[in-house]
Amino acid sequence: RYLLLVNHLARAGMELQLMHLARGLAGLGHEVTIGCIEVRTDVADLQRDGVRIIELSGKSKPCAWNQASSTCG
């Protein structure tokens, strides 16, 4: 089980490498979650590949990213 943390999830630089790592670990059968403050990109492909995405905030409890509404919930 892996929890990978990043400030913002976007398709650039380090964040992109984190997404590749998450996808690879999930492909090997591991349970993988990416935790971030804000999702700034489409994550449907990651979710399809078995990676869970959660947004973390100091104001509320962590919640799972909802692709359909582009919100946390």
XYZ file of N, CA and C in Angstrom:
219
model
N 0.854 -1.171 0.000
C 0.000 0.000 0.000
C 0.904 1.239 0.000
N 0.660 2.139 -0.941
C 1.483 3.344 -1.083
C 0.615 4.590 -1.041
N 1.104 5.617 -0.333
C 0.509 6.951 -0.348
C 1.587 7.890 -0.861
N 1.344 8.478 -2.022
C 2.289 9.406 -2.641
C 1.725 10.814 -2.471
N 2.506 11.728 -1.919
C 2.039 13.078 -1.637
C 2.725 14.102 -2.521
N 1.931 15.077 -2.972
C 2.437 16.153 -3.812
C 1.552 17.376 -3.565
N 2.116 18.570 -3.694
C 1.314 19.778 -3.468
C 0.146 19.884 -4.432
N 0.461 19.893 -5.718
C -0.560 20.024 -6.763
C -0.339 18.937 -7.800
N -1.419 18.339 -8.255
C -1.316 17.283 -9.255
C -1.550 17.894 -10.634
N -0.492 17.959 -11.428
C -0.548 18.518 -12.784
C 0.347 17.650 -13.670
N 0.229 17.813 -14.964
C 1.036 17.013 -15.892
C 2.283 17.787 -16.303
N 3.169 17.943 -15.337
C 4.428 18.639 -15.605
C 5.471 18.177 -14.606
N 6.696 18.058 -15.055
C 7.839 17.804 -14.198
C 7.676 16.667 -13.212
N 7.932 16.988 -11.944
C 7.918 16.001 -10.887
C 6.549 15.335 -10.741
N 5.480 16.101 -10.907
C 4.140 15.544 -10.780
C 3.880 14.474 -11.834
N 4.366 14.706 -13.034
C 4.209 13.724 -14.107
C 4.967 12.441 -13.778
N 6.166 12.571 -13.225
C 6.942 11.396 -12.824
C 6.240 10.636 -11.703
N 5.607 11.371 -10.785
C 4.849 10.745 -9.704
C 3.675 9.941 -10.271
N 3.017 10.479 -11.294
C 1.898 9.765 -11.925
C 2.393 8.486 -12.607
N 3.552 8.553 -13.262
C 4.131 7.353 -13.894
C 4.460 6.298 -12.832
N 5.034 6.742 -11.712
C 5.361 5.829 -10.620
C 4.092 5.186 -10.061
N 3.070 5.994 -9.825
C 1.809 5.483 -9.282
C 1.193 4.455 -10.218
N 1.172 4.771 -11.486
C 0.597 3.849 -12.476
C 1.383 2.536 -12.519
N 2.702 2.619 -12.474
C 3.536 1.425 -12.488
C 3.324 0.555 -11.264
N 3.256 1.168 -10.086
C 3.019 0.417 -8.855
C 1.644 -0.242 -8.871
N 0.640 0.485 -9.340
C -0.715 -0.083 -9.436
C -0.725 -1.252 -10.413
N 0.022 -1.117 -11.503
C 0.106 -2.192 -12.489
C 0.741 -3.456 -11.940
N 1.548 -3.307 -10.901
C 2.173 -4.461 -10.249
C 1.288 -5.045 -9.151
N 0.093 -4.468 -8.998
C -0.861 -5.002 -8.027
C -0.877 -4.311 -6.674
N -0.152 -3.213 -6.543
C -0.133 -2.478 -5.275
C -1.319 -1.521 -5.193
N -1.774 -1.249 -3.974
C -2.810 -0.245 -3.741
C -2.102 1.109 -3.655
N -2.456 2.038 -4.545
C -1.755 3.320 -4.641
C -2.740 4.470 -4.518
N -2.398 5.433 -3.657
C -3.180 6.654 -3.498
C -2.253 7.838 -3.674
N -2.706 8.830 -4.453
C -1.991 10.099 -4.561
C -2.784 11.117 -3.763
N -2.117 11.751 -2.807
C -2.728 12.815 -2.016
C -2.149 14.148 -2.435
N -3.019 15.135 -2.639
C -2.552 16.451 -3.064
C -3.478 17.535 -2.529
N -3.010 18.772 -2.570
C -3.820 19.907 -2.143
C -4.837 20.255 -3.222
N -4.418 20.153 -4.485
C -5.305 20.533 -5.585
C -5.022 19.675 -6.824
N -6.082 19.210 -7.469
C -5.966 18.484 -8.735
C -6.095 19.507 -9.853
N -5.057 19.600 -10.694
C -5.044 20.584 -11.786
C -5.045 19.936 -13.164
N -5.432 18.683 -13.245
C -5.422 17.970 -14.517
C -6.473 16.877 -14.504
N -6.759 16.351 -15.651
C -7.681 15.219 -15.775
C -6.990 13.974 -15.214
N -7.644 13.306 -14.282
C -7.047 12.131 -13.654
C -7.805 10.845 -13.974
N -8.695 10.904 -14.953
C -9.504 9.723 -15.298
C -8.631 8.531 -15.669
N -7.537 8.772 -16.387
C -6.660 7.669 -16.785
C -5.986 7.024 -15.583
N -5.595 7.820 -14.608
C -4.994 7.265 -13.395
C -6.006 6.413 -12.629
N -7.213 6.937 -12.497
C -8.253 6.205 -11.785
C -8.586 4.901 -12.507
N -8.628 4.955 -13.815
C -8.881 3.762 -14.616
C -7.801 2.706 -14.398
N -6.583 3.175 -14.161
C -5.452 2.272 -13.934
C -5.337 1.833 -12.474
N -6.312 2.225 -11.650
C -6.349 1.754 -10.265
C -5.703 2.653 -9.234
N -5.396 3.896 -9.608
C -4.788 4.845 -8.674
C -5.903 5.699 -8.065
N -5.936 5.755 -6.739
C -6.933 6.574 -6.039
C -6.350 7.975 -5.863
N -7.177 9.003 -6.070
C -6.750 10.392 -5.930
C -7.557 11.019 -4.800
N -6.859 11.651 -3.849
C -7.566 12.392 -2.804
C -6.983 13.790 -2.699
N -7.854 14.772 -2.471
C -7.417 16.136 -2.222
C -7.390 16.347 -0.719
N -6.310 16.940 -0.240
C -6.138 17.196 1.181
C -6.246 18.695 1.431
N -6.928 19.059 2.492
C -7.087 20.467 2.819
C -7.091 20.628 4.328
N -6.538 21.706 4.804
C -6.547 21.976 6.231
C -7.921 22.367 6.744
N -8.835 22.670 5.833
C -10.162 23.138 6.224
C -11.177 22.018 6.364
N -10.909 20.887 5.774
C -11.890 19.803 5.808
C -11.183 18.459 5.803
N -11.962 17.410 5.877
C -11.420 16.059 5.827
C -11.001 15.731 4.397
N -10.034 14.823 4.215
C -9.664 14.387 2.865
C -10.870 13.778 2.148
N -10.948 13.968 0.873
C -12.045 13.363 0.124
C -11.547 12.848 -1.221
N -12.260 11.895 -1.761
C -11.877 11.291 -3.043
C -12.263 12.224 -4.181
N -11.405 12.309 -5.179
C -11.643 13.149 -6.348
C -12.757 12.560 -7.180
N -13.735 13.390 -7.555
C -14.862 12.959 -8.360
C -14.703 13.537 -9.766
N -14.318 12.696 -10.716
C -14.046 13.137 -12.076
C -15.293 13.719 -12.746
N -16.452 13.156 -12.477
C -17.688 13.580 -13.154
C -18.000 15.050 -12.863
N -17.808 15.473 -11.625
C -18.149 16.850 -11.276
C -16.914 17.743 -11.122
N -15.731 17.183 -11.339
C -14.466 17.911 -11.181
C -14.352 18.545 -9.803
N -14.857 17.856 -8.806
C -14.780 18.347 -7.432
C -14.406 17.212 -6.506
N -14.129 17.584 -5.318
C -13.847 16.619 -4.276
C -15.196 16.194 -3.685
N -15.451 14.904 -3.623
C -16.732 14.498 -3.054
C -17.080 13.182 -3.441
